[in-house]
Each structure stands twice: as C-alpha cells, then as structure tokens.
Short mmCIF file of C-alpha atoms in Angstrom, two decimals:
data_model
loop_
_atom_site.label_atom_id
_atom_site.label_comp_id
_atom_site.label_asym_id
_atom_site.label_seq_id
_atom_site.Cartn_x
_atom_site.Cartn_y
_atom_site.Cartn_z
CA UNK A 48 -16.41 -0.21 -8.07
CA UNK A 49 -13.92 -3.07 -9.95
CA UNK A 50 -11.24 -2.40 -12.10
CA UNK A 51 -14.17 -3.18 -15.38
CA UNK A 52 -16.01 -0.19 -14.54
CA UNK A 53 -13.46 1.85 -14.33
CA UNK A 54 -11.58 0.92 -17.68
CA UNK A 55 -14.11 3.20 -19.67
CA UNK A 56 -13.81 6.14 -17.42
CA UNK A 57 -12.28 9.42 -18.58
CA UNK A 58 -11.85 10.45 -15.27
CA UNK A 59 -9.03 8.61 -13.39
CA UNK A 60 -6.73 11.12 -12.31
CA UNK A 61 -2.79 10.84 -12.89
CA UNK A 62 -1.48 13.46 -10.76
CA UNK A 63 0.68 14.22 -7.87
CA UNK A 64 -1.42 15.45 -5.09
CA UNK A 65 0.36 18.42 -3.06
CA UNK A 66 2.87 16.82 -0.29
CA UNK A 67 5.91 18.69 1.39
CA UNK A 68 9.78 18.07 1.96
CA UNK A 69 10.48 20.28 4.96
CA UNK A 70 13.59 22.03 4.99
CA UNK A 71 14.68 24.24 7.93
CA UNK A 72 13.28 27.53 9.01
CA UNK A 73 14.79 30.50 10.58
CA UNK A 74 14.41 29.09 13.63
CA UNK A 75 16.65 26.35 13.59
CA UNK A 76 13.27 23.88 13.74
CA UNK A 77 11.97 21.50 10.98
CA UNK A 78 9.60 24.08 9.34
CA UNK A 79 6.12 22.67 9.42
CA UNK A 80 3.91 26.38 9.15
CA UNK A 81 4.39 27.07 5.65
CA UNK A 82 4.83 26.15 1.97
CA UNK A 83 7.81 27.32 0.12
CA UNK A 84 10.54 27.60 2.86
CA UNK A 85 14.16 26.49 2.56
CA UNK A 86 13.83 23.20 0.89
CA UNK A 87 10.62 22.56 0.29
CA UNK A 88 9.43 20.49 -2.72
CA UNK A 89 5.43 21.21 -3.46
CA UNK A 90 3.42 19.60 -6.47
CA UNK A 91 0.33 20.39 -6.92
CA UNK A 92 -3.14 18.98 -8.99
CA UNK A 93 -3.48 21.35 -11.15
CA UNK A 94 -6.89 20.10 -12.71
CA UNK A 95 -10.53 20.99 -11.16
CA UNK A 96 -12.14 17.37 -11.65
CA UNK A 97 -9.04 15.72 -10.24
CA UNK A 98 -9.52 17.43 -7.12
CA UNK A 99 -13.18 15.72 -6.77
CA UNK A 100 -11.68 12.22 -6.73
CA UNK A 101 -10.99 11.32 -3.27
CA UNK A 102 -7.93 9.07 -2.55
CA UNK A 103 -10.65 6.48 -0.79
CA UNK A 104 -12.74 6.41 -3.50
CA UNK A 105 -9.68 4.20 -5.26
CA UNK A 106 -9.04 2.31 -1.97
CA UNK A 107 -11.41 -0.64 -3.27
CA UNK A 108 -9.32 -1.42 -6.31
CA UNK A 109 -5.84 -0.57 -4.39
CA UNK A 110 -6.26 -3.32 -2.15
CA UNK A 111 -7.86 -5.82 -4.19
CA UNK A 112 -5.71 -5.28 -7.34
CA UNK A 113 -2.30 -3.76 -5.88
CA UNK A 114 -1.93 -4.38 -2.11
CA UNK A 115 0.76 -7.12 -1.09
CA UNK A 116 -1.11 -8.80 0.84
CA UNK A 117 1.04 -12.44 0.98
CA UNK A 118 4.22 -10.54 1.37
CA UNK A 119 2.27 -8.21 4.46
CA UNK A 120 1.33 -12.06 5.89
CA UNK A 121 4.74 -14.09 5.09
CA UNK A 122 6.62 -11.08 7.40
CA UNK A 123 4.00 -10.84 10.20
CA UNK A 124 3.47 -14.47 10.88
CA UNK A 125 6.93 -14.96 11.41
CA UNK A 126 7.65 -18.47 10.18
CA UNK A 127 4.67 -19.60 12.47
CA UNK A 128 2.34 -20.61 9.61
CA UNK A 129 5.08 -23.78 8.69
CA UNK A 130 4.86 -26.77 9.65
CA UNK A 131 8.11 -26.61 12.14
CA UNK A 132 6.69 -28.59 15.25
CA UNK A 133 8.01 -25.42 17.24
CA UNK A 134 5.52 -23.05 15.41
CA UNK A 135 2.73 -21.44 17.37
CA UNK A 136 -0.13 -21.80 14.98
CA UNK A 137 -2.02 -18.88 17.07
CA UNK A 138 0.53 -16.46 16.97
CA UNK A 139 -0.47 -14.73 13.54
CA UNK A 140 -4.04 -14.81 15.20
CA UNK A 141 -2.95 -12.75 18.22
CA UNK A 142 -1.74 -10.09 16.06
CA UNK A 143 -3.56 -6.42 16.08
CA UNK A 144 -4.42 -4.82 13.19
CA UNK A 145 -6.19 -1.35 13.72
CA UNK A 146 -8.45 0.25 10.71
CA UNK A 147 -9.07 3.52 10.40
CA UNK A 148 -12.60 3.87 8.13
CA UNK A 149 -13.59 6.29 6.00
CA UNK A 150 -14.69 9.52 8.31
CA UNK A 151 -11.65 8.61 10.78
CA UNK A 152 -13.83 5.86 12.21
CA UNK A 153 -11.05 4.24 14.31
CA UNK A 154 -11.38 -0.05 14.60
CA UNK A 155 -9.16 -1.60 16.89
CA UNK A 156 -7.93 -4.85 17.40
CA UNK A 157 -9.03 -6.77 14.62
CA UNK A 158 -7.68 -10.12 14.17
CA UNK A 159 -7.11 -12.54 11.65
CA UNK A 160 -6.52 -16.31 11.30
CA UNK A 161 -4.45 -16.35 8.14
CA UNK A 162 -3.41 -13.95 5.10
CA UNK A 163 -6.74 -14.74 3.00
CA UNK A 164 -8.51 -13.83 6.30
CA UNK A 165 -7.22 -10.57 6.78
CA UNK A 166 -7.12 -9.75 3.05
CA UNK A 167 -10.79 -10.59 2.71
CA UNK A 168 -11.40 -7.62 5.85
CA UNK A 169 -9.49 -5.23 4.28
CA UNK A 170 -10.83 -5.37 0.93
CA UNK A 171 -14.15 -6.02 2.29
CA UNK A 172 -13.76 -2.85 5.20
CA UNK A 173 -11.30 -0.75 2.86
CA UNK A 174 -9.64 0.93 5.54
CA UNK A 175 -7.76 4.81 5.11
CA UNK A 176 -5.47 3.37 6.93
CA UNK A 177 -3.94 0.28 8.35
CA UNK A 178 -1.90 0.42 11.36
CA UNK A 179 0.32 -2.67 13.25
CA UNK A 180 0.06 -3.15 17.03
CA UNK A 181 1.58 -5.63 19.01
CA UNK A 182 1.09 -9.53 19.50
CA UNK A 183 -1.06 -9.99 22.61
CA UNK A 184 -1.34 -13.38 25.07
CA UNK A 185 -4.36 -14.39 23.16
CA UNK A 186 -6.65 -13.28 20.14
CA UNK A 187 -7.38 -9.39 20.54
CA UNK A 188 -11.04 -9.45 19.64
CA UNK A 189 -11.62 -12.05 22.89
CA UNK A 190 -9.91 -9.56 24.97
CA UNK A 191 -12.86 -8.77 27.24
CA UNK A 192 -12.62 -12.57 28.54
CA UNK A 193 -9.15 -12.16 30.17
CA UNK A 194 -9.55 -8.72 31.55
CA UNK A 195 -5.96 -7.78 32.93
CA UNK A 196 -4.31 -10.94 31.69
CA UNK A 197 -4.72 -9.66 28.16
CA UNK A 198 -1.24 -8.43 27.44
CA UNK A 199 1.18 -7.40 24.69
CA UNK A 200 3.95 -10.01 24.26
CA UNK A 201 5.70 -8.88 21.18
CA UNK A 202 6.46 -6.22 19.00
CA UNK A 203 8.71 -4.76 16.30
CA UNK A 204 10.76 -1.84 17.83
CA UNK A 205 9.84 1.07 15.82
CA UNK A 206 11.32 4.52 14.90
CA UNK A 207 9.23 7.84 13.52
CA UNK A 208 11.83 9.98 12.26
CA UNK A 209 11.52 13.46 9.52
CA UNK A 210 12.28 12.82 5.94
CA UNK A 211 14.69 15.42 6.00
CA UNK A 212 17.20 13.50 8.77
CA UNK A 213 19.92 11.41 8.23
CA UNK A 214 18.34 8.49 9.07
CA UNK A 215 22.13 6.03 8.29
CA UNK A 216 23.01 7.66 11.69
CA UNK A 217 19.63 4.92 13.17
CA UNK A 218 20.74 2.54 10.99
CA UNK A 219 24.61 2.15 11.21
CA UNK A 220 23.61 2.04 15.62
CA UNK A 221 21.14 -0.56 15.89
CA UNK A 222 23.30 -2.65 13.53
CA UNK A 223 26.63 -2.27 14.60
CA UNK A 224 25.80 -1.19 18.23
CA UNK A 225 23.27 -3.23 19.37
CA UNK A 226 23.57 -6.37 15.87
CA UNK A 227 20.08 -6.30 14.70
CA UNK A 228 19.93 -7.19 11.59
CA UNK A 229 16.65 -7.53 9.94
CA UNK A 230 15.48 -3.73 9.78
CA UNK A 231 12.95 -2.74 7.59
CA UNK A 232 12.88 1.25 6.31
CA UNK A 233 9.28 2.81 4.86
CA UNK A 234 8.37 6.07 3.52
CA UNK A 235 5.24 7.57 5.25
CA UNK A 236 3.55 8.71 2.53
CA UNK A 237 4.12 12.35 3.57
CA UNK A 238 7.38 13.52 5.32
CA UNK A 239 8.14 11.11 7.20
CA UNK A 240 10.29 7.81 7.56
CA UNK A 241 9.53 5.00 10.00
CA UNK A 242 11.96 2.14 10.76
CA UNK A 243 10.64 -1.39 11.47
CA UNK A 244 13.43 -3.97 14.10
CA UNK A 245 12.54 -7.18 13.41
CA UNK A 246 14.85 -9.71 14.44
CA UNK A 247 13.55 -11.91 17.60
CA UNK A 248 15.30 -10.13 20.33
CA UNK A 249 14.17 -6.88 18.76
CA UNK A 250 10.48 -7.53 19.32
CA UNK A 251 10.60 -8.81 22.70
CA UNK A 252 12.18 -6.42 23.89
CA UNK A 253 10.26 -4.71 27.42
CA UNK A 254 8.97 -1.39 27.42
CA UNK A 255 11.68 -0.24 29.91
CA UNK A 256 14.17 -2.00 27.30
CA UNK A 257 12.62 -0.63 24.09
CA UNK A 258 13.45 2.99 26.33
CA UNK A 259 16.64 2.32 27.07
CA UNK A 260 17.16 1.80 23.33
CA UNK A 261 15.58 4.76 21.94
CA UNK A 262 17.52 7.38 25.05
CA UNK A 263 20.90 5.85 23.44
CA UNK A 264 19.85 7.58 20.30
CA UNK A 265 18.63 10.53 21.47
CA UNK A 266 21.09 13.57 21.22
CA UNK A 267 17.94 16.32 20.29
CA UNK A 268 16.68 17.01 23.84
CA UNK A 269 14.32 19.89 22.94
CA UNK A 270 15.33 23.89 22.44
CA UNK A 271 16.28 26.25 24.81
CA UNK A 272 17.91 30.09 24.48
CA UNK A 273 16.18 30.05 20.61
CA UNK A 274 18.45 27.02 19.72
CA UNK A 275 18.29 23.16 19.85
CA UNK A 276 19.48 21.44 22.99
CA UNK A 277 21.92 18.49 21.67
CA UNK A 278 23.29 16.39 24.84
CA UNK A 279 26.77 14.91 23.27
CA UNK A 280 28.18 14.41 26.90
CA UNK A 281 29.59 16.36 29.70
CA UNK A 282 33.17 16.31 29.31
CA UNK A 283 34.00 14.17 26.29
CA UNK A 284 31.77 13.14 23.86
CA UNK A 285 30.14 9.44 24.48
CA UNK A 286 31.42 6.81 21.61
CA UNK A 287 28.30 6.43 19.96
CA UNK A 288 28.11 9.98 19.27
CA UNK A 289 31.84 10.07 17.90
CA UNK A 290 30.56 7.37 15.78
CA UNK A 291 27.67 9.82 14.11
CA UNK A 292 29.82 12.72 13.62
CA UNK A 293 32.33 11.02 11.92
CA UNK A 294 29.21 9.82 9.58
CA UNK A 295 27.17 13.34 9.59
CA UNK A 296 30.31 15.62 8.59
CA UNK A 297 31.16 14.44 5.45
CA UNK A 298 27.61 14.11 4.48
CA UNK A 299 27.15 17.80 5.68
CA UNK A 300 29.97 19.16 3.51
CA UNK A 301 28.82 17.44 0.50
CA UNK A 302 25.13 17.07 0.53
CA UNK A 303 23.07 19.24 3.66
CA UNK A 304 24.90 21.92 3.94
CA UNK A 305 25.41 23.24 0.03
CA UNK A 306 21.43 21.67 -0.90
CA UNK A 307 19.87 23.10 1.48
CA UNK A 308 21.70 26.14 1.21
CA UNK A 309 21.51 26.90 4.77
CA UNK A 310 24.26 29.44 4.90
CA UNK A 311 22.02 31.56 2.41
CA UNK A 312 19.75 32.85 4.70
CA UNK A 313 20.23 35.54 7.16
CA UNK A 314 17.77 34.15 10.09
CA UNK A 315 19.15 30.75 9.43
CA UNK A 316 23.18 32.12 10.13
CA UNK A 317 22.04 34.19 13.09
CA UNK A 318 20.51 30.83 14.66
CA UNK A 319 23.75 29.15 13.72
CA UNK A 320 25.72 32.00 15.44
CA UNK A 321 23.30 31.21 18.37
CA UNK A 322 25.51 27.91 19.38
CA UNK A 323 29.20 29.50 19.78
CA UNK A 324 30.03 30.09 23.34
CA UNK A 325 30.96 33.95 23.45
CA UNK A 326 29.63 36.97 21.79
CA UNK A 327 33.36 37.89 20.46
CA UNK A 328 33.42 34.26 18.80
CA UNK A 329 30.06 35.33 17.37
CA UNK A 330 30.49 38.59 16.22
CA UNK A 331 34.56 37.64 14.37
CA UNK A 332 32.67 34.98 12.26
CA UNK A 333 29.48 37.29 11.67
CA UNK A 334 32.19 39.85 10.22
CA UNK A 335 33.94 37.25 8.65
CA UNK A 336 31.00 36.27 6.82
CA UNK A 337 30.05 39.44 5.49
CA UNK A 338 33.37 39.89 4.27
CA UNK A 339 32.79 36.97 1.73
CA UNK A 340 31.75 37.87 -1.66
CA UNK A 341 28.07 37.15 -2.50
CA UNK A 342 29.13 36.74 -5.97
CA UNK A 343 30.27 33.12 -5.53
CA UNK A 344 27.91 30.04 -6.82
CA UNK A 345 25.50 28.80 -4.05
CA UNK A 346 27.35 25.93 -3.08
CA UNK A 347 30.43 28.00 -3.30
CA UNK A 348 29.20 30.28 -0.62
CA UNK A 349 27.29 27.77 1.95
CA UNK A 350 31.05 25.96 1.96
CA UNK A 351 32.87 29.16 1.69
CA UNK A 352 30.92 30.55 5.17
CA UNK A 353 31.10 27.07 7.06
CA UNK A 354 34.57 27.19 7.08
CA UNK A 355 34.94 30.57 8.05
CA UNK A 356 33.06 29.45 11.35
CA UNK A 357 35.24 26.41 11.44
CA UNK A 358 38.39 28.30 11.39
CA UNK A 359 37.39 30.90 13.87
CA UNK A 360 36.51 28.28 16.31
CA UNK A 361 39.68 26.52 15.59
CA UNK A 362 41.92 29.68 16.11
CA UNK A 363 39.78 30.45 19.64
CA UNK A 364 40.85 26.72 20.45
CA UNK A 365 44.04 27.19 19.90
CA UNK A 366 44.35 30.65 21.93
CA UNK A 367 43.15 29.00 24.54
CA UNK A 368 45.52 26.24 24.51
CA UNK A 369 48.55 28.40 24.23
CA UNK A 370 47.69 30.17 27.31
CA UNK A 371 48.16 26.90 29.10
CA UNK A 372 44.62 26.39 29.73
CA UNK A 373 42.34 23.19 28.99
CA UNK A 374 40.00 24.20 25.82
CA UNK A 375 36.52 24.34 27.05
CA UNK A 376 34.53 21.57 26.40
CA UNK A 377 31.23 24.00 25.07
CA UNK A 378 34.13 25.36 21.95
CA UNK A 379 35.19 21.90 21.84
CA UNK A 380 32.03 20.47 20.59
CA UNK A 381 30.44 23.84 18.92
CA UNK A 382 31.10 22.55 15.84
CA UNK A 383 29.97 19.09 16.30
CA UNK A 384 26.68 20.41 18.06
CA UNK A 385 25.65 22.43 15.23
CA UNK A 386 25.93 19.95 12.88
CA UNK A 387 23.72 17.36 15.06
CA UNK A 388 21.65 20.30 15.64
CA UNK A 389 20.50 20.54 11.57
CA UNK A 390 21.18 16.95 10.38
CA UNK A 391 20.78 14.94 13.57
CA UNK A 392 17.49 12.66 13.39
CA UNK A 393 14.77 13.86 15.97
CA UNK A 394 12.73 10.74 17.26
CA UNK A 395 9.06 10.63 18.05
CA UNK A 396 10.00 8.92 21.63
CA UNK A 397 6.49 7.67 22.83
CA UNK A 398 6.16 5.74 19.32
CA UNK A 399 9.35 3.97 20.05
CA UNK A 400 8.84 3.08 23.86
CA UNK A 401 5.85 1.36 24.09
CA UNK A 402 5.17 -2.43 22.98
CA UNK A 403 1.18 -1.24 22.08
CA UNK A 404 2.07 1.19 20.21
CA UNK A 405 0.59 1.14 16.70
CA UNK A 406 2.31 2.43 13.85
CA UNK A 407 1.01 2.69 10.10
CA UNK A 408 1.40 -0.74 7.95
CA UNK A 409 3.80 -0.51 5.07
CA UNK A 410 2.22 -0.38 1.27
CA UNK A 411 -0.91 2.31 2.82
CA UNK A 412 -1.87 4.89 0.72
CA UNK A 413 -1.73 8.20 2.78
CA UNK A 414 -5.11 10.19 2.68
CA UNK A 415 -3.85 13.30 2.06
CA UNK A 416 -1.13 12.90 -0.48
CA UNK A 417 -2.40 9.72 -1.61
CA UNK A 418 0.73 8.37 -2.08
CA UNK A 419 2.39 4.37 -1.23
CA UNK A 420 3.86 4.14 1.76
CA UNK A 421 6.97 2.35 0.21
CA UNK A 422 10.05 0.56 1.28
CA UNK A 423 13.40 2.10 0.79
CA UNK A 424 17.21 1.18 1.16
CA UNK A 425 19.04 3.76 4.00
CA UNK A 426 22.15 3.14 1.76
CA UNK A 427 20.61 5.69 -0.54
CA UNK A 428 18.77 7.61 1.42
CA UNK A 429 19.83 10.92 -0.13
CA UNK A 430 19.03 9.42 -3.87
CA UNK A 431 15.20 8.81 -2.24
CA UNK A 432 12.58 11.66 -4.05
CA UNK A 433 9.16 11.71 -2.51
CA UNK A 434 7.77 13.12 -5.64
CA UNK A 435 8.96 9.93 -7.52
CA UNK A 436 6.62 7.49 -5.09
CA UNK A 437 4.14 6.19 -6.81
CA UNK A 438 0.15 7.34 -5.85
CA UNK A 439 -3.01 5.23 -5.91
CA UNK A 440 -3.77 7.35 -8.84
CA UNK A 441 -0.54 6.99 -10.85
CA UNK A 442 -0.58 2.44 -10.40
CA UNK A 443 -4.51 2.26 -11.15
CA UNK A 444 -3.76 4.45 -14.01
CA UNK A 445 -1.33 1.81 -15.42
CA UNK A 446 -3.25 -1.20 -14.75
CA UNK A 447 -6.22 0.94 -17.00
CA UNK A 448 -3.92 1.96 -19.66
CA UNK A 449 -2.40 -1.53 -20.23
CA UNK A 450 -5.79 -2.93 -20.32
CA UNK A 451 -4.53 -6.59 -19.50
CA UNK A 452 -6.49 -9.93 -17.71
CA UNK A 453 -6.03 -10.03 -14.45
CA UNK A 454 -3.49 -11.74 -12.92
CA UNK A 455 -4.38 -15.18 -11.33
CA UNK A 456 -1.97 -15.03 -8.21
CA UNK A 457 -3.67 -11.46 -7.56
CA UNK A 458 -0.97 -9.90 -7.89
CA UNK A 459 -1.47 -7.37 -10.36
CA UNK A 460 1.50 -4.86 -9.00
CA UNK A 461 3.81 -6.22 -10.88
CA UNK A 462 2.52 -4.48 -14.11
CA UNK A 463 2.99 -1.54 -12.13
CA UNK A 464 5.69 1.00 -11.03
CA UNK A 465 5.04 -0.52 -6.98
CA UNK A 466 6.61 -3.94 -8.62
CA UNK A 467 10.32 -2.38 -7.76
CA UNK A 468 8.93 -1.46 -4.18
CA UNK A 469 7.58 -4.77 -3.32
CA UNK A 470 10.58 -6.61 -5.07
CA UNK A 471 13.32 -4.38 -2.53
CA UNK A 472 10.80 -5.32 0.25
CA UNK A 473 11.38 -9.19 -0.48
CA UNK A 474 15.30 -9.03 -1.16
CA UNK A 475 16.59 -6.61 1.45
CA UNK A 476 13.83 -7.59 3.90
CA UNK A 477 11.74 -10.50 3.66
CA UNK A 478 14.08 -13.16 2.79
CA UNK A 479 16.48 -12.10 5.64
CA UNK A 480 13.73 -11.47 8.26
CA UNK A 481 12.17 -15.37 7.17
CA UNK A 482 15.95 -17.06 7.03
CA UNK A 483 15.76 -14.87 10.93
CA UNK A 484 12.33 -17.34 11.74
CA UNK A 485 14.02 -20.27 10.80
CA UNK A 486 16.53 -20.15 12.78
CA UNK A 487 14.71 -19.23 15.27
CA UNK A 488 12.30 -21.87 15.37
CA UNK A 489 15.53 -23.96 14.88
CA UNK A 490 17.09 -22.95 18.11
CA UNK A 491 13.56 -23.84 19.95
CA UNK A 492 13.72 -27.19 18.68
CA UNK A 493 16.99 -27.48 20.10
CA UNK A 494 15.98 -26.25 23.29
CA UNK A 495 13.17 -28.38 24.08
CA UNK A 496 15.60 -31.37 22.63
CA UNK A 497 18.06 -30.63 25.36
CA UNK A 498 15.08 -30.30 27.73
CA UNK A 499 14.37 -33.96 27.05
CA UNK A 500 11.39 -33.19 24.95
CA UNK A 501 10.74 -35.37 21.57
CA UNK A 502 10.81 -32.63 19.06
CA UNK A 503 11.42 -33.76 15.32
CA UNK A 504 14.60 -32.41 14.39
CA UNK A 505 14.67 -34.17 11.03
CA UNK A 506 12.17 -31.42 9.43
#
C-alpha cells in the first residue's frame, strides 16, 4: 500500500499508542509489574478503529518514504565505500543485518553489497524490526562455506541501559576514562536507551576486552537483604566511582529526588532506611522523618527528609570519630550507596560483552508503542520526553496532510517532525564518526607507506 492510496483514507491514526516511563517501586527495583506507579507516564489510544491499525501495516510506507536509509549506510560502511586505496570494498558486505518479520519470523544474517542493496530488502521484506550484528571474516550469508573460520571481527561496543538512569554517568566514563569519542545515544522506542561506541578501537575491541569495559561500569551487582547490592570498593571508594557521585548528587537534589518524589512514599523510605548500617541509625531518622510536617510542597518535603537522613548519618560519623575510632567504611558510603542505588544506571551485561551480539538498528519503529527509535544528546538527557517521539502514525500523518510530490532524493523526512532526529544524528554523530574513518584510513596509508608499500598518499 503507497503513500497514493493512502492520501484518501479517513483512517490513518494520529495517536500515541500506550508506552511506560518506569519510576521506582516499593521495592527499591525499576517497577516493571504495573501501570501507574511512582513516575510513570501512560498515554493511551483512546479511539476503537485506531486500535485495528497495526504498527506493521504502516511499515511499507515508513521505510520507503521516512527511513534514513543513506545516513544508516554512510555510518555502517565506515569510510570503506571511498575511493581511499586503504578501503576494504567488502567490509560493508560482511556486515549482519538480522530481520525480524511480521509473526516474529526471525532472519539472520542478511547481507548487503551497498546502501541501495539493503534498502531495496528492507522495503521489499519490511521487517518489525531491524537489528545490527557484527562484521564477520567474510559475507554472512556464505557462512556455511567456512565452517569455524567464519568469525566476528568487528563491532560497535554497545550499552542497554533503563530510560529512567542517568545515563551522563556512561557517557562522561567512556569519554574521559577510556577517550572514545564518537558515541552515538538512541531511544528504544519503549523504556529504554542504548548507547552505540564507534570509534576504531571501540569496535575491535575482544570479547574479554569489551568485559573488562562494561565490569568498570558496573556498581549494581544485583539485590540482597530486600535492597540493591552497589560495590563502590572495600575500603575507599575506587576513582571512577568518586567521579559519578560527584555527577549523580547534584542531579539527585535537583531533579530525581524532588520528581520522582521518592521520599513520598512509605514503602519507598522503609527500603531507603534498609541501607544504613544499624537499627538505631534507622529508627533516629525514621522518627526524624515523621517529625516533619506533611504540610510542606512536594519538593519541599522529598528535600526536607533527605537531609534529615544526611544529617543523622553525619552526626553518627562524627560520634564515631570523637571517640577516637576510624568511621566505618559501610556509614561512610551510606549515603553515596543509596544514591547509586536509585539513580545509578543498571547495564544489560551479556548485550555489552559479546562482539555477536545484535542490538536493534536506530530509526525502527517499535511494535508495540510504535514509536521511532530516535537519536538523542546525553547533555539533555533529563529535557528528553518519550511521549514527544514521534510514531509511524504521527510522520505518515504529516506527509498525508501536507499532500506534497515526493521528494526526488527519497527523502521525504524532512517534511516531517523525524527531520530534527536525523539532522542531530548527522551533526553530533555522523560527521564526527566519518572525520573518525578518515583518519583512520589515513593512518593505514601511512602504515603500509612505512612498510615499503606504494600506497597513494596524494588522495
């Protein structure tokens, strides 16, 4: 069905299908079990023949109308589509793509030879989804022909983190800590956030490297006693993680803490109370708390009770220090810990480890929600609104209401509201991430000049 048949259609729904922003539960864990908890966002389609239009029924037109396709290609080929003598002229070709088909039909490694290759497949095969594996040592569909020499080579470093983390705390360490520099950051399409390392080191990384990389960021190390288990050291807290709480505490003041209201709640201060080190510590700031009038303004009260439990902890610090005694290191991090323990990000560790892992392509539509998976800047990560991401609905809606010829270049989403999401993929991504290949390629030229080799080095 084109974009002609459905310009005289009545039907074409303009709605928000229902997705969640998980807050925190009771518990003390990312509430997934129920709509409506502490901080949860929830639209819903409120009309009866909206609900019959199925997100894939509008795949068709998404990806020949609005998917990026040349700006998908220009970042996975890497710079190897140029001319450069060092360019490998396979390498976009050893690329998997997986599809996932209408009726979760699941289609691994395809392959494709260029960008109006694999944009003829997917419009043709109009995948639910479209998920990004590794680059292998030759073409994935001729796999069968190498048996165990067929091997991943190459691939992004990825991160699956929760919408509701604080995802700079990622960020700020793989930039400053380990200086990559081309990172990509794209909203799932439901409530999650998934990171893309691009730069050349990044992506060849091993799979006992790529682990090594995502244990350095992993404080959350499950729950135990009916609280989380947050590793910040054994005696003294290890740099990295003095680097994130000096990020996460101002944040918590200002934004988590009074937002989400999580001092509101009576389960949610009991598993608070959970992380102090004594029953006395617990019980003074329990009293303490109810001794606060209830009659202050929300984020009045949230503050007002977090630095109750600050100054109780800072007073049993003290006591101990006046008896001559070292402060224990549990009271000297409570604070710390249960701040990492609600803002913190949790990883998904097996996506992260593993070179064949696939992960979901930016600019997919998610089933369910039916909303882009978009690009968006961690600088203003708490200014990001799920319910403003634009849905398959919402962009063929405006290509149908403005009525317009098609664009020649195919690319029709710039007369749409996924123009500003492909535009911040090309300037904070794309441009970096290609100025990244050329050097790259660059520095191989060089190599195989020093080598004695007769590379060009006047392209």
């Amino acid at each position: 069905m084109g974009m002609d048949s459905l310009a005289g259609e009545s039907w074409l729904p303009d709605f928000s299908i229902a997705v969640s922003f998980w807050g925190k539960s009771g518990t003390g864990v990312r509430d997934r079990s129920y709509p409506g908890g502490p901080g949860a966002v929830w639209a819903r389609s409120l009309r009866t023949e909206e609900k019959k239009c199925r997100v894939q029924d509008l795949m068709r037109d998404y990806y020949g109308k609005l998917f990026p396709h040349q700006q998908m290609y220009k970042w996975l080929v890497y710079g190897n589509d140029s001319k450069h003598p060092q360019a490998d002229g396979t390498f976009f070709n050893r690329r998997e793509l997986c599809f996932t088909l209408d009726g979760d039909i699941f289609v691994r490694y395809q392959a494709f030879k260029d960008a109006t290759d694999m944009a003829a497949a997917i419009i043709a095969k109009c995948p639910a989804k479209i998920d990004i594996g590794p680059v292998y040592t030759s073409n994935p569909q001729e796999r069968l022909k190498f048996g165990a020499a067929f091997q991943p080579v190459e691939r992004e470093l990825v991160f699956d983190i929760d919408l509701t983390d604080y995802d700079d705390i990622i960020d700020r360490g793989l930039r400053e800590d380990f200086g990559f520099q081309n990172i990509l950051w794209v909203y799932s399409g439901r409530r999650g956030i998934h990171c893309w390392v691009c730069d050349p080191s990044a992506r060849k990384l091993t799979d006992e490297q790529r682990a090594s990389v995502v244990n350095y960021f992993a404080v959350y190390k499950g729950h135990e006693n009916e609280k989380a288990r947050i590793v910040m050291g054994s005696a003294t807290m290890h740099p990295s993680v003095e680097k994130a709480a000096k990020l996460l505490e101002p944040y918590w003041r200002k934004r988590i803490l009074p937002e989400q209201q999580l001092l509101e709640d009576e389960g949610m201060r009991e598993t608070m109370l959970r992380y102090l080190p004594s029953e006395e510590l617990q019980d003074e700031v329990r009293t303490r708390w109810d001794e606060l009038s209830s009659a202050s303004s929300k984020q009045e009260i949230n503050l007002a009770r977090w630095n109750v439990l600050v100054g109780c902890v800072e007073r049993e610090k003290a006591s101990a220090k006046s008896k001559g005694g070292l402060v224990p290191f549990k009271l000297q991090k409570v604070v710390n810990e249960i701040i990492f323990a609600f803002s913190y990000p949790r990883l998904d560790m097996e996506v992260s480890k593993k070179m064949n892992h696939l992960l979901k392509a930016p600019f997919c539509v998610h089933p369910k929600t039916g909303k882009v998976c978009v690009p968006l800047d961690p600088d203003f990560a708490f200014d990001f609104d799920p319910e403003t991401v634009p849905t398959v609905q919402s962009l063929l809606k405006e290509l149908k209401d403005q009525a317009t010829e098609n664009d020649e270049n195919g690319e029709e989403w710039r007369k749409t509201q996924l123009a500003s999401s492909v535009e911040l993929f090309e300037s904070a991504f794309l441009e970096g991430c290609m100025a990244a290949s050329r050097a790259e390629l660059a520095s191989k030229a060089r190599v195989a000049v020093a080598a004695g080799g007769k590379t060009d080095m006047s392209f």
